[in-house]
Coordinates of C-alpha atoms in Angstrom, one line a residue:
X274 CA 0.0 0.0 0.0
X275 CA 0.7 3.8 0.1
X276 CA 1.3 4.0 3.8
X277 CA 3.8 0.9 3.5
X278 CA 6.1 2.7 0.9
X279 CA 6.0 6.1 3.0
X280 CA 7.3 4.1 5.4
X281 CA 9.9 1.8 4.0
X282 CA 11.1 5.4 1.8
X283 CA 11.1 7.5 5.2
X284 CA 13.0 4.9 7.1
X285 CA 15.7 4.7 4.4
X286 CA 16.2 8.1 4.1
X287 CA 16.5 7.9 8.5
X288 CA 18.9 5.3 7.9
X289 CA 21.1 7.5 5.7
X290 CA 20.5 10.8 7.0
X291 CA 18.4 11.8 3.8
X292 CA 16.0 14.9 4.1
X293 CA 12.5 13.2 3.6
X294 CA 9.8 14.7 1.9
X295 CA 6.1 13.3 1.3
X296 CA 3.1 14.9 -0.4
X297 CA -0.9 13.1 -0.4
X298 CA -3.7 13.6 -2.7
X299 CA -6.8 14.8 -0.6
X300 CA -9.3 12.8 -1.9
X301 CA -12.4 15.1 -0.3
X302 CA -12.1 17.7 -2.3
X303 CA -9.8 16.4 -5.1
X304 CA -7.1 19.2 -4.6
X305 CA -3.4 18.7 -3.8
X306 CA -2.2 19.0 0.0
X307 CA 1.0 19.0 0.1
X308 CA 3.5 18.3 3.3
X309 CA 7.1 18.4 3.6
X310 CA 8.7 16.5 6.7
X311 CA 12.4 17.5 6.2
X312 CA 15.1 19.3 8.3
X313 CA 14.2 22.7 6.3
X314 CA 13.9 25.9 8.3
X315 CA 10.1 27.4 8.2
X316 CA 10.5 30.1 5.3
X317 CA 6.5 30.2 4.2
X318 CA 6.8 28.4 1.3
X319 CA 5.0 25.4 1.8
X320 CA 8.5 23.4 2.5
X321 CA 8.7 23.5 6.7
X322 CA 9.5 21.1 8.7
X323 CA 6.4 21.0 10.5
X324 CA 3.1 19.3 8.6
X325 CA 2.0 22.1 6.0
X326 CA -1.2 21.7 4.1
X327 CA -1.2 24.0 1.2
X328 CA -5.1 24.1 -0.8
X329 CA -4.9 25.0 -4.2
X330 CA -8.0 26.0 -6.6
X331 CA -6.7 24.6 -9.7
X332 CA -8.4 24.3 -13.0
X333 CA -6.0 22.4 -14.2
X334 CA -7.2 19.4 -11.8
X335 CA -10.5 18.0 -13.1
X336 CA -12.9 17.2 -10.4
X337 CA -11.6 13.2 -10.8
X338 CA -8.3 11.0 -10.0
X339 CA -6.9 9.4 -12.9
X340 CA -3.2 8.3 -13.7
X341 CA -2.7 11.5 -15.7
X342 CA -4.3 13.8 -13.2
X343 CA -1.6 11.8 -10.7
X344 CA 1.4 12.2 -13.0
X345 CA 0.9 15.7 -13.5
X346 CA 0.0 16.5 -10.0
X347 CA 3.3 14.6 -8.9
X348 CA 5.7 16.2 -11.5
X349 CA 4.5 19.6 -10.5
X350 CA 5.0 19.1 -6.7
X351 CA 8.4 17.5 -7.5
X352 CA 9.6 20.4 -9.3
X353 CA 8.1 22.9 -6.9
X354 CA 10.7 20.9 -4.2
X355 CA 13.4 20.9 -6.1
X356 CA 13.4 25.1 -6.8
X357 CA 12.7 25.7 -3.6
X358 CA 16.4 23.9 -2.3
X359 CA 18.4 25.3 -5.5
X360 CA 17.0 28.7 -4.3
X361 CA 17.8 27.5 -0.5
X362 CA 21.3 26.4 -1.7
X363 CA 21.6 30.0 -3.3
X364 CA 20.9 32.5 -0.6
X365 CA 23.7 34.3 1.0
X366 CA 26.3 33.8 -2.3
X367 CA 26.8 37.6 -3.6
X368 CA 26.2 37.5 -8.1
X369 CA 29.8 37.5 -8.2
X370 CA 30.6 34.4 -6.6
X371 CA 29.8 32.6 -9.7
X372 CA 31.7 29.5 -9.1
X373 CA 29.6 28.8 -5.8
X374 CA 26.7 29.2 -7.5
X375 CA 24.4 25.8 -7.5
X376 CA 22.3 26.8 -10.9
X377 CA 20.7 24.0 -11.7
X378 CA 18.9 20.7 -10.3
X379 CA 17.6 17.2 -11.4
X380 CA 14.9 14.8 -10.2
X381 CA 15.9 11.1 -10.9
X382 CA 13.2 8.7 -11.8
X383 CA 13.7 4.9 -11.8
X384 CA 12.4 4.2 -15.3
X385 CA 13.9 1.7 -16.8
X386 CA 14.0 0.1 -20.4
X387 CA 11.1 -2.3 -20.0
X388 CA 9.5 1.3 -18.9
X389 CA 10.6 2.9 -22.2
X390 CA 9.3 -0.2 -24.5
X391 CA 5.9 0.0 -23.2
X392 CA 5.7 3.8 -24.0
X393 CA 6.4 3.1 -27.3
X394 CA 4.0 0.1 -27.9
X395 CA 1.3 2.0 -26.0
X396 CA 2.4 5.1 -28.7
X397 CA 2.0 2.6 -31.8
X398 CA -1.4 1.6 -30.1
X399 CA -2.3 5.0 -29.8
X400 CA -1.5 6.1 -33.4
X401 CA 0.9 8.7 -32.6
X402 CA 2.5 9.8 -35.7
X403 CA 5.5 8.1 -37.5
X404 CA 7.5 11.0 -36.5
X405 CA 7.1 10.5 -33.0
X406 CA 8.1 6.9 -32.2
X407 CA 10.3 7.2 -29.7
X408 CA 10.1 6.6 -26.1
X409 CA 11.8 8.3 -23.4
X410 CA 14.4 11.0 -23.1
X411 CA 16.6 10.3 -20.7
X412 CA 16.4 13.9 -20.0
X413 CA 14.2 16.7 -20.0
X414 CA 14.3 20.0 -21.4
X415 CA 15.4 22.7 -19.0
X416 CA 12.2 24.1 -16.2
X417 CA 12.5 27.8 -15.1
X418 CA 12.8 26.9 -11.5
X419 CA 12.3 30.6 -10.2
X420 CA 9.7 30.7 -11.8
X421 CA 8.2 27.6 -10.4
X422 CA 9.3 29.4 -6.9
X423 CA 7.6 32.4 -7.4
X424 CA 4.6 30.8 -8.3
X425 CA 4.1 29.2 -5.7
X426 CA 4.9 31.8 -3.2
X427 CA 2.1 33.7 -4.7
X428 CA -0.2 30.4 -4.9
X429 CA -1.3 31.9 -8.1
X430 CA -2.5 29.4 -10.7
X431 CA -0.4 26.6 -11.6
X432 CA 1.5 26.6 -14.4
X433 CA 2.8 23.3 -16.8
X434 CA 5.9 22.9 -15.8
X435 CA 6.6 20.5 -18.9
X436 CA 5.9 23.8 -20.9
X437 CA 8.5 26.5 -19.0
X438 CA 11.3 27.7 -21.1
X439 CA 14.1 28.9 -18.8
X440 CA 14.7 32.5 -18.7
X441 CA 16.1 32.7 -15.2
X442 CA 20.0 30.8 -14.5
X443 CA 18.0 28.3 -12.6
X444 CA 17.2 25.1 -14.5
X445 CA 15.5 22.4 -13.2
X446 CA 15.6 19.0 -15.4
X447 CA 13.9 15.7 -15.1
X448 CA 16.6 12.4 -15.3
X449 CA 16.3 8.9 -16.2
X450 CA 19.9 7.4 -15.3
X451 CA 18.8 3.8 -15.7
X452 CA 16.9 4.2 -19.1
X453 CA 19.4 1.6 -20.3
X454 CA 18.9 -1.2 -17.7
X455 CA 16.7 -4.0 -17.9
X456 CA 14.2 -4.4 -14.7
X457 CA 15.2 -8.1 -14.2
X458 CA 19.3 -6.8 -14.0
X459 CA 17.9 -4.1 -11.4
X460 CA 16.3 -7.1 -9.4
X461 CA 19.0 -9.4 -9.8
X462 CA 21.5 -6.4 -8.3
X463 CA 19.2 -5.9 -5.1
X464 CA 18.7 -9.9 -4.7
X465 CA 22.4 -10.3 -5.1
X466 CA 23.6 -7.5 -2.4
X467 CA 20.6 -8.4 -0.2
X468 CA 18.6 -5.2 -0.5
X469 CA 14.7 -4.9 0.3
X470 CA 12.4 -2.7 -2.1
X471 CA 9.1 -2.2 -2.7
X472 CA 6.7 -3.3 -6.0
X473 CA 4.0 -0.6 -6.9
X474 CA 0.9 -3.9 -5.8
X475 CA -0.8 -2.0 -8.6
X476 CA 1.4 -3.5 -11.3
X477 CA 0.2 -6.5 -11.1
X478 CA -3.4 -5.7 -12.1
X479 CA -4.0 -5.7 -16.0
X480 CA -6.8 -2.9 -15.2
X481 CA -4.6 -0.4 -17.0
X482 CA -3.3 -0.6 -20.6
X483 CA 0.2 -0.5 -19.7
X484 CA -0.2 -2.8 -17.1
X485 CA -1.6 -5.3 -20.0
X486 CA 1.4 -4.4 -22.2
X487 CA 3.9 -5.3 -19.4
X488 CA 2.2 -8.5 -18.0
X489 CA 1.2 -9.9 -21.6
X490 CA 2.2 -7.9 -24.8
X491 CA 5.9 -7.9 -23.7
X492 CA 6.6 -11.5 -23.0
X493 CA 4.9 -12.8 -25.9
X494 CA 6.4 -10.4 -28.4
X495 CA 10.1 -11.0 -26.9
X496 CA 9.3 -14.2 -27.6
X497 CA 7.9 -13.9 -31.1
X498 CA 10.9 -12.0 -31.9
X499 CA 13.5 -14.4 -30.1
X500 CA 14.6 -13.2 -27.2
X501 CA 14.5 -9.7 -25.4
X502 CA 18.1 -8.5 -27.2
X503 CA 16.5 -9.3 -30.6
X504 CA 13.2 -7.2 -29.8
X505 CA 15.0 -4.4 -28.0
X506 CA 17.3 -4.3 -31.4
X507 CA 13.3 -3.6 -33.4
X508 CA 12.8 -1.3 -30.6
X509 CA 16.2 0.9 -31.3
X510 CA 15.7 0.5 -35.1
X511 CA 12.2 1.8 -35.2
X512 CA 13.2 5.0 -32.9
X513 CA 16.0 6.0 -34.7
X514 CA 14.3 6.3 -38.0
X515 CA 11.6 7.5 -36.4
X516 CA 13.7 10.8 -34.8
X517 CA 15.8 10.8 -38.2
X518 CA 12.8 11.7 -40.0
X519 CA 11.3 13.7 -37.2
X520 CA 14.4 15.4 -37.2
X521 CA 14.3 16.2 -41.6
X522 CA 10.6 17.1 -41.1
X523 CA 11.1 19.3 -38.2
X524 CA 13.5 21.8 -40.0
X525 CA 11.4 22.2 -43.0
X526 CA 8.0 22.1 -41.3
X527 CA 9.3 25.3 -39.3
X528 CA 10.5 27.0 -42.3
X529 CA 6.9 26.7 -43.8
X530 CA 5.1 27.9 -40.2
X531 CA 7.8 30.7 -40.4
X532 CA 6.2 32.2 -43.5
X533 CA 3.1 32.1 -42.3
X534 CA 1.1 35.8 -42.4
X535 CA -0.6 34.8 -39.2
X536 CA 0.3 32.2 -36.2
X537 CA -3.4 32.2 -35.4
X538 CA -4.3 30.4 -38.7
X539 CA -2.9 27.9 -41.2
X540 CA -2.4 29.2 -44.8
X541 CA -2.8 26.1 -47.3
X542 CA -0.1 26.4 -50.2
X543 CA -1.8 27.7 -53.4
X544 CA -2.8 24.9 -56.0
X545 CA 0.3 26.6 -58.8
X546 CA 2.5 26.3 -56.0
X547 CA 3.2 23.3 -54.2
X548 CA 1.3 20.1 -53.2
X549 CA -0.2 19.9 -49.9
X550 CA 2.4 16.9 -49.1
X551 CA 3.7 15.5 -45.7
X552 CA 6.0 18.4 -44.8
X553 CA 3.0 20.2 -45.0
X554 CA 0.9 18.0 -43.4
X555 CA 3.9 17.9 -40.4
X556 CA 3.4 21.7 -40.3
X557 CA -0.1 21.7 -39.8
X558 CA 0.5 18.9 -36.7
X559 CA 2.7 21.2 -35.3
X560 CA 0.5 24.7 -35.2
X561 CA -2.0 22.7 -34.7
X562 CA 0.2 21.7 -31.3
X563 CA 0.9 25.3 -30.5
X564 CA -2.2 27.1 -31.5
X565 CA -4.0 25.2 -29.1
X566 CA -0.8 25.0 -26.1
X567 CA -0.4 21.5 -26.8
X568 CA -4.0 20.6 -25.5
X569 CA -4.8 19.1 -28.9
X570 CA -2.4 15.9 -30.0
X571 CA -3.9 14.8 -33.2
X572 CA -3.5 11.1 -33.5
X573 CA -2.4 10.0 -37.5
X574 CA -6.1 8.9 -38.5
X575 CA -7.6 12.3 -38.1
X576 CA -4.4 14.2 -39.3
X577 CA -5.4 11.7 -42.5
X578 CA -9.0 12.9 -42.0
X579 CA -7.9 16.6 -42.4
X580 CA -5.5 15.9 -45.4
X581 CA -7.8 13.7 -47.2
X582 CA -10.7 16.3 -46.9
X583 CA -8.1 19.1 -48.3
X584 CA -6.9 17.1 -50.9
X585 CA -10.0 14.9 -52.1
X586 CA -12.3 18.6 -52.4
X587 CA -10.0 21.3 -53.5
X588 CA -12.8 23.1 -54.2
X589 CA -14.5 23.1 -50.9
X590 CA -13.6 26.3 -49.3
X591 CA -15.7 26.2 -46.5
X592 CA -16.0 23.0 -44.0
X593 CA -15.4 22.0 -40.2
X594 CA -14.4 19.0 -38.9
X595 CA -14.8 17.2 -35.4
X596 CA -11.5 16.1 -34.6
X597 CA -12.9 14.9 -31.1
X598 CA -12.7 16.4 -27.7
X599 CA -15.2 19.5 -28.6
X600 CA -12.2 20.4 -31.0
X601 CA -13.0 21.3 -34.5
X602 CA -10.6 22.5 -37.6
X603 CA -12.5 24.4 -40.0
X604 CA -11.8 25.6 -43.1
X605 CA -12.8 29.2 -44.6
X606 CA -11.4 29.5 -48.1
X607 CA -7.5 29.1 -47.8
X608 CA -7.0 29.3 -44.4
X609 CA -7.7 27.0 -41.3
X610 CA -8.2 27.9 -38.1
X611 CA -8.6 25.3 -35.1
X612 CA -11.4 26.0 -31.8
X613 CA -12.7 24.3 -29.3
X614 CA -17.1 24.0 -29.5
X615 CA -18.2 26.0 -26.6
X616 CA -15.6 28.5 -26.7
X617 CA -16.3 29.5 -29.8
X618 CA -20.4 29.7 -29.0
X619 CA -19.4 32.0 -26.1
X620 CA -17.6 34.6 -28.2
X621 CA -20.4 34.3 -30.8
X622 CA -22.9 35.2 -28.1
X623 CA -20.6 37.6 -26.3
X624 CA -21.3 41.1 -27.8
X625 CA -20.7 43.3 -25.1
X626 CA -18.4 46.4 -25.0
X627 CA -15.4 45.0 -22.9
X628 CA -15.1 42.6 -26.1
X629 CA -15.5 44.7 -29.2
X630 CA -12.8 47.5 -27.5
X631 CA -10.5 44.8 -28.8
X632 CA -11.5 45.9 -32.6
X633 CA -9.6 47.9 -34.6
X634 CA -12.5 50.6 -34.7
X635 CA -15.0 51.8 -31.9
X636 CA -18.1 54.1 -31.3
X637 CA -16.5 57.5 -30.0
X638 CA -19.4 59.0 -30.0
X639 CA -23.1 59.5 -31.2
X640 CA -26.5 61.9 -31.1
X641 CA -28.8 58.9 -31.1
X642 CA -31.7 60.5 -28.7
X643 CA -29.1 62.6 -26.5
X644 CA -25.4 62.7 -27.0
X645 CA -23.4 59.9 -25.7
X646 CA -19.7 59.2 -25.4
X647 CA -17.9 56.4 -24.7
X648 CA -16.0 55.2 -22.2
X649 CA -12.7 53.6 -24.0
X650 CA -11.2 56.5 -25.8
X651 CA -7.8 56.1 -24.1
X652 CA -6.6 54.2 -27.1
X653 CA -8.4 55.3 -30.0
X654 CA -5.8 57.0 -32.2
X655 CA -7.7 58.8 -34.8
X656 CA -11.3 59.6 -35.9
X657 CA -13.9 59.8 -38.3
X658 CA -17.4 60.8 -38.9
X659 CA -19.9 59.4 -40.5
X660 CA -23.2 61.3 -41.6
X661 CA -26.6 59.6 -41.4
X662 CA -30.5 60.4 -42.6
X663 CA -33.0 58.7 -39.8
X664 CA -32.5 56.1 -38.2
X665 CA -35.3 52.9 -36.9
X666 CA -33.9 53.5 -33.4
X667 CA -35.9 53.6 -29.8
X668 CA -34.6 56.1 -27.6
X669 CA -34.9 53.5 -25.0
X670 CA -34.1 50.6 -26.6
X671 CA -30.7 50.3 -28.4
X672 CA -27.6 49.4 -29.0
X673 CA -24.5 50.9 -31.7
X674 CA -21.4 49.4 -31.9
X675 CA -19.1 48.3 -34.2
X676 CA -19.1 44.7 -34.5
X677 CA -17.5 41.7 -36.8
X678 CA -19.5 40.4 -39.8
X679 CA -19.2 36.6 -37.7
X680 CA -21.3 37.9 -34.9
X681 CA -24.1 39.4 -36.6
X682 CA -24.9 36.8 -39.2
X683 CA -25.1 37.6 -42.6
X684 CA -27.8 40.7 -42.7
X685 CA -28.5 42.9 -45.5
X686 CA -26.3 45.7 -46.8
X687 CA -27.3 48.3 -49.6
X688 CA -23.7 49.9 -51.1
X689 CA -24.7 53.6 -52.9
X690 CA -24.0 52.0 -56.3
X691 CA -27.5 50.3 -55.4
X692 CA -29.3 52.4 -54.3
X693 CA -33.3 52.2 -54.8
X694 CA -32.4 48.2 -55.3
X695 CA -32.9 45.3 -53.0
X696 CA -30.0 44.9 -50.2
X697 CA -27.9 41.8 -50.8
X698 CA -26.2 39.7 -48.4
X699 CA -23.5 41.4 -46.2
X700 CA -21.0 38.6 -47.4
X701 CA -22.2 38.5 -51.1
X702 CA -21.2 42.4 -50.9
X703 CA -17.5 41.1 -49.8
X704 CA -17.4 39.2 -52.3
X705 CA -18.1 41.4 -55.4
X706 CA -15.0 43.9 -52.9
X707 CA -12.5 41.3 -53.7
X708 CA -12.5 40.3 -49.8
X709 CA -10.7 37.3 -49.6
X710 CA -13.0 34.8 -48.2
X711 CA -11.4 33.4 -45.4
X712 CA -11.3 37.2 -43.9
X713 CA -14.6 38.2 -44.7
X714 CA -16.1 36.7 -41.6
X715 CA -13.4 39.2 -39.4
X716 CA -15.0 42.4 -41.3
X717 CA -15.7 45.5 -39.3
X718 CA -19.3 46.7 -39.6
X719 CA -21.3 50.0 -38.0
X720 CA -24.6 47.8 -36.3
X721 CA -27.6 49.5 -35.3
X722 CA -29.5 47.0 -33.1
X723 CA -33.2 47.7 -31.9
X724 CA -35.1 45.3 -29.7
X725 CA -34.4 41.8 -31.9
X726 CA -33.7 43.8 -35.1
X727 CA -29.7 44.6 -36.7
X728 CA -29.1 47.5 -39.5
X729 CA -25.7 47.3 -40.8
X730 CA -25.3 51.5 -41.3
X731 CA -21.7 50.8 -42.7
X732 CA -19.2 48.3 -43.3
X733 CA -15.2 49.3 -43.0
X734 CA -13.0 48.0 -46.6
X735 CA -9.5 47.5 -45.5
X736 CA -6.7 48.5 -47.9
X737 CA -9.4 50.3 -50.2
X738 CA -8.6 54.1 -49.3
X739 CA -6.6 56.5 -51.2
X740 CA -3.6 56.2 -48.9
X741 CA -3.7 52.8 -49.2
X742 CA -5.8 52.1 -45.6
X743 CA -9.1 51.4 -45.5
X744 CA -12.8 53.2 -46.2
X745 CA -16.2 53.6 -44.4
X746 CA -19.0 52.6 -47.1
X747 CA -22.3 53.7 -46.1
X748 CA -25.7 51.6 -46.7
X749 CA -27.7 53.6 -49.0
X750 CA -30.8 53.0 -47.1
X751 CA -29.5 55.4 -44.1
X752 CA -27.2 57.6 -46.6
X753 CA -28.9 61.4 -45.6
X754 CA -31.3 63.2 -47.9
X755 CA -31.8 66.8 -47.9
X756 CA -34.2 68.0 -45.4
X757 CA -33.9 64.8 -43.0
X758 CA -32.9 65.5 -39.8
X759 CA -29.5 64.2 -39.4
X760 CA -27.7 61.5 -37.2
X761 CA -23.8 61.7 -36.2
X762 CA -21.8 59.0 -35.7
X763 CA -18.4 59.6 -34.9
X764 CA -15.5 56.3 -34.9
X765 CA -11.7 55.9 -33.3
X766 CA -9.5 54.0 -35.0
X767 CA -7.8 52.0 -31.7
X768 CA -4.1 51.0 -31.9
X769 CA -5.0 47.4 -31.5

């Protein structure tokens, strides 16, 4: 059990004058307590001597225990240990003394090699991509451990610590020294020099996937193969190529994502150009990756999902896919873009002020009933007015801002070239502008709303103007005519 290893670990480290340091999962209200039993002096930091339960509100923990939940939840309170001694082991040496300096630590892990063959069966099993067929490091990349330190001082919010490039000369690295050794030569080394350890009991229960691999998979395929030294030679093979072509891919992946107009969406090459091929298709994995902070791993059959779709309907310019997860990859002419489901309904039905001041133009000001101003000019730049006849508005009921043509469905616009015809389709009147389509949902628009009713009273052309910015077009159906009574309307341009 638990207790029993906290026991046998605490009495070893007794035996051998070893600071000992346990943490426990509070199973009541699934949030990590942690408690540090060393030697340390009380400094407030969650690593006294005496029993310290530290809460944390987490988002990051989901309201259930699983293994990942556990993994994570250890690997962040290991690492929070290990900056809080190299900052101990720091204090008192002046910037100078260089040499004294302790700047950086390692935790050691006893993963083995049986460990790092079942990662990369359960990978194969999983689908992970050719290019990613390998199974352990035997060391991390570097952590920012004053970082780590300082967040937990402030028990702000968590942060991955698998995700922290260093930018302090404190580095904290995760180490696997016995990724080379077979378990059975570890066992046969503690049998021979008459050492005691503990097994995890949970290892022997096939409950979990890698406990299946390990108990079943393994012996049978070392003995397919003929013999563990003839499978681990497969093993090797396979994750060498496997980082030789990650390796190729990698440098001309980046190159492409480096030419990209816009990290926040995926450019497709043009059909003249170049084929959408597999460096491409390694590019898209990776901004795919980082667009979404490595929250979305694509497994290979829905990375073939996205490419076939591309390549099988050229011609389809606008489609969405469910990639799973509430994630969905959408396409909107030669662009994709990647969201989750219910984040993107919440900015679709989020049309408030605190999100629009965001938008390259705002609603300065306005004689709609009696003058009003508003409240974000601090970083409007420049301004412009724009003229109006009379406008369907209630003095009490209504609302003008500027808005984007994806939050106020497609509604009818009238440009002056039309006037005394019927109003066509917001988007259709992109269209015949030469908008590109995959940036016409982003357009700026003038929006009169009233009770459950929208007026587009202008729509904002970027790059149409004489100097080569943009242009307010006005709908002809609000344009002003001698003798109305007319309406004011004056815009900022933000430096957003």
């Amino acid at each position: 059990s638990s207790d029993g290893d906290e026991s046998f670990v605490k009495k070893l480290c007794e035996e051998h004058g070893i600071p000992f340091h346990c943490y426990t999962w509070s199973d009541e209200d699934f949030s990590p307590r942690g408690r540090s039993l060393g030697s340390e002096a009380t400094d407030g930091t969650g690593f006294d001597g005496d029993t310290n339960i530290v809460e944390y509100n987490d988002e990051s923990f989901p309201a259930s225990f699983t293994q990942d939940v556990a993994r994570k939840w250890r690997r962040r309170k290991l690492m929070e240990l290990l900056s809080h001694l190299v900052i101990k082991s720091n204090e008192g040496i002046s910037g100078s003394d260089e040499s004294l300096q302790n700047r950086w630590g390692a935790i050691l892990t006893a993963h083995h090699r049986d460990d790092a063959d079942e990662t990369l069966l359960l990978k194969l099993l999983r689908g992970s991509h050719l290019t990613n067929m390998q199974s352990m490091d035997a060391r991390s990349d570097g952590v920012d451990l004053q970082l780590i330190h300082n967040t937990e001082k402030q028990r702000t919010t968590s942060v991955n610590v698998d995700s922290l490039v260093p930018e302090s000369n404190l580095v904290g690295y995760f180490a696997k020294p016995m990724l080379k050794i077979r378990k059975k030569h570890i066992t046969e080394y503690l049998e021979s020099s008459a050492l005691e350890w503990r097994e995890d009991e949970s290892n022997s229960s096939n409950k979990y996937k890698r406990n299946k691999i390990r108990n079943e998979l393994m012996p049978l395929l070392s003995e397919i193969a003929g013999g563990d030294h003839a499978l681990q030679r497969r093993f090797s093979n396979l994750e060498q190529q496997s980082s030789d072509i990650s390796r190729d891919l990698s440098k001309r992946s980046k190159d492409i994502l480096q030419a990209m107009p816009s990290s926040s969406s995926f450019l497709l090459p043009e059909k003249s150009e170049i084929k959408f091929d597999i460096v491409y298709e390694d590019a898209l994995h990776r901004w795919i990756m980082q667009e979404t902070d490595r929250k979305l791993q694509l497994p290979y059959d829905q990375m073939m999902r996205i490419r076939d779709q591309i390549l099988n309907y050229p011609n389809r310019l606008q489609w969405t896919l469910d990639v799973g997860g509430c994630w969905k990859i959408q396409r909107n002419g030669e662009t994709l873009v990647v969201f989750k489901r219910e984040e993107k309904k919440q900015k679709q039905d989020d049309n408030n002020l605190s999100t629009h001041i965001t938008l390259p133009w705002i609603v300065v000001r306005h004689n709609l009933g009696s003058d009003q101003e508003s409240h974000y000019t601090d970083r409007v730049v420049d301004t412009l007015e724009l003229c109006f006849g009379l406008l369907p508005y209630s003095s009490e009921h209504f609302t003008l801002e500027t808005v984007r043509v994806k939050y106020c469905g497609n509604i009818k616009f009238s440009p002056p070239w039309r006037k005394g015809r019927s109003a066509i389709k917001i988007k259709e009147f992109l269209r015949g502008q030469k908008v590109p389509l995959h940036r016409r949902d982003d357009a700026i628009i003038l929006c009169l709303s009233v009770d459950n009713a929208r007026h587009a009273l202008a729509v904002y052309l970027e790059g149409t103007g004489d100097d080569g910015g943009g242009r307010w077009i006005v709908n002809a159906e609000f344009s002003p005519q001698d003798a109305v009574p007319v309406t004011n309307v004056v815009l900022g341009r933000t430096s957003v």
